[in-house]
Amino acid sequence: MAAENIYDLVVIGSGPGGYTAAVKASGMGMTVACVEKASRPGGACLNVGCIPSKALLDSSELYAMTKNGLSAHGILVTGATLDLPTMMTRKEQVVEALTKQLGKLLEASRVNLLQGTARVMDAHRVEVVGGDGGVHIIGAKFILLATGSVPVTVPGMEFDEDRIVTSTGALKFFEVPRTLGIIGGGYIGLELGSVWQRLGAKVTVIEMLPQIAASLDGQISRSLKRILDKQGMTFRLKTTVTHADVSEGAVKLTLESNGKSDMMEFDRVLVAVGRKPLTTGLGLEAAGVEMDPKTGHIRVDSSFQTSVSSIYAVGDVVPGSMLAHKASAEGIAAVEAMSGLFSEVNYDAMPSVIYTWPEVASVGLTEEQVKAREIPYIAGTCPFSGNGRAQCMGETGGLVKILSHARTDRILGIHMIGPRVSEMIAEAVLAMEMGASSEDIARTIHSHPSFSEVLMDAAKK
Ligand code: NAI
């Protein structure tokens, strides 16, 4: 069947990988269509991920501060209560505003946003089944796959998005659960656990590994656990769930740790044990696009080209961390590669942030990775406790740690836990991108008083 319209680029998926690539390609003079099956653009990040979770994290932080943190500043508030429906409406409004803004950006960038479900027919044709059931065939010089990921399930546990939920369900509970069990002590578990704990739930995190957020530098992970312990979050480490039983408005979990089993009962359970690439129904096998049968990732080369030369893939469907900014960086690099330009993504300077309070942010190698690679290194650490700005704010927990090469002083990794380190990490990423030494940061003038002085002081150690 012949294509109705032919574009230079057809992007499948309008998340941070897809929409960034679409706008970039249009800016470079390509004709672009972006196919999205959901009613709003933005993908998981804008609709059910990064953005709504941060809206709830910000709101719940203010609630917890009003309840427990303001009296130390001499502000006494009596009768502060939670209006959960308003908090949820506000979160929806934030998502609505940002997805509308994205729609306008795509329109202004002359990207044709097509609502429907796409399937790759061959190297240059995409079938789109619209919401109305109409089928359209569109032609493309290049196709970019940016379909993202879906939550991993735990055997024996069915998501009903009521009692046993994914992160999507945990973003819209209509009441605060009395008890919330969270399976998986990673990014989602710790962020959404923080939200519901601040709003009054008793939160228990069940993690199969001996530490939470295992990808973090060990010292930072231990520090985070100590702080969350103090906030009242309970952890069951080295523990797995072997069975779940939903009845009478509760979920009974059978847990196993150290060869012993026991039971715990929760109002609701969030399963956050990772995500997997979403490639089903895309027609990739028939089109000849190679995938890794073990992980489900689409195989790409360093310019994000798949085994079919006109088809590229970026974001959660290709290997690497499942982060919005990683997907966006790859989307831009893929478009540049299609245009015959040199492009690359510097994965050594890829930041990651966990938006707990205090926040956690890191870039580069952890101390464990540096040791495993037998790189001679120096570690400089500085706590927030001595920092003037942190004392004024009453947020003195946490530290900054800089790992640099013992001979060249080049920075290998920077790890932070503390107030607003999600913003501070940008300086660390830039330093690594520029190949800076620890001395470069130590000699850079930082405004006083500011949190960023802790980074400068860690660099002086
Ligand atoms: P994750 O990979 O961060 O954490 C999953 C955790 O579950 C791990 O600690 C793992 O050891 C544990 N686990 C796995 N199977 C288990 C089992 N059967 N029983 C108990 N524990 C088990 O994955 P998560 O939190 O689901 O997040 C998914 C993705 O979303 C991540 O790759 C993350 O990068 C991304 N994300 C990023 C955020 C950010 O940048 N702030 C926020 C939320 C998610």
Coordinates of C-alpha atoms in Angstrom, one line a residue, residues 3 5-13 18 21-22 25 30-36 111-112 114 118-120 123-128 137-146 310-313 335 338:
A3 CA 2.0 6.1 1.8
N5 CA 2.2 11.4 3.2
I6 CA 5.9 11.2 3.2
Y7 CA 8.0 12.8 5.8
D8 CA 11.8 13.1 6.3
L9 CA 11.3 11.7 9.8
V10 CA 8.5 9.9 11.6
V11 CA 9.0 9.7 15.3
I12 CA 7.1 7.0 17.3
G13 CA 6.5 8.2 20.8
G18 CA 10.7 11.6 20.9
A21 CA 14.2 14.7 18.5
A22 CA 11.1 15.9 16.6
A25 CA 14.8 17.6 13.3
M30 CA 13.4 18.1 8.1
T31 CA 9.6 17.5 7.6
V32 CA 8.5 15.7 10.8
A33 CA 5.5 13.7 12.1
C34 CA 5.3 12.4 15.6
V35 CA 2.9 9.6 16.4
E36 CA 1.5 9.3 19.9
V111 CA 5.9 18.9 13.9
N112 CA 2.7 17.1 12.8
L114 CA -0.6 12.4 14.9
A118 CA 2.0 3.2 15.2
R119 CA 3.4 0.0 13.7
V120 CA 6.5 -0.2 11.6
A123 CA 12.1 0.4 6.6
H124 CA 10.2 3.4 5.2
R125 CA 6.5 3.0 6.1
V126 CA 4.6 3.3 9.3
E127 CA 1.0 2.3 9.8
V128 CA -1.0 4.5 12.2
I137 CA 0.1 4.7 6.0
I138 CA 2.8 7.3 6.3
G139 CA 6.1 7.2 4.5
A140 CA 9.4 8.2 6.1
K141 CA 13.0 8.6 5.0
F142 CA 13.9 7.9 8.6
I143 CA 12.0 6.4 11.5
L144 CA 12.8 7.0 15.2
L145 CA 11.6 4.6 17.8
A146 CA 11.1 6.4 21.2
S310 CA 16.8 4.0 8.2
I311 CA 15.4 3.2 11.6
Y312 CA 16.9 4.7 14.8
A313 CA 16.0 4.2 18.5
V335 CA 18.8 13.4 14.5
M338 CA 20.6 11.1 10.4

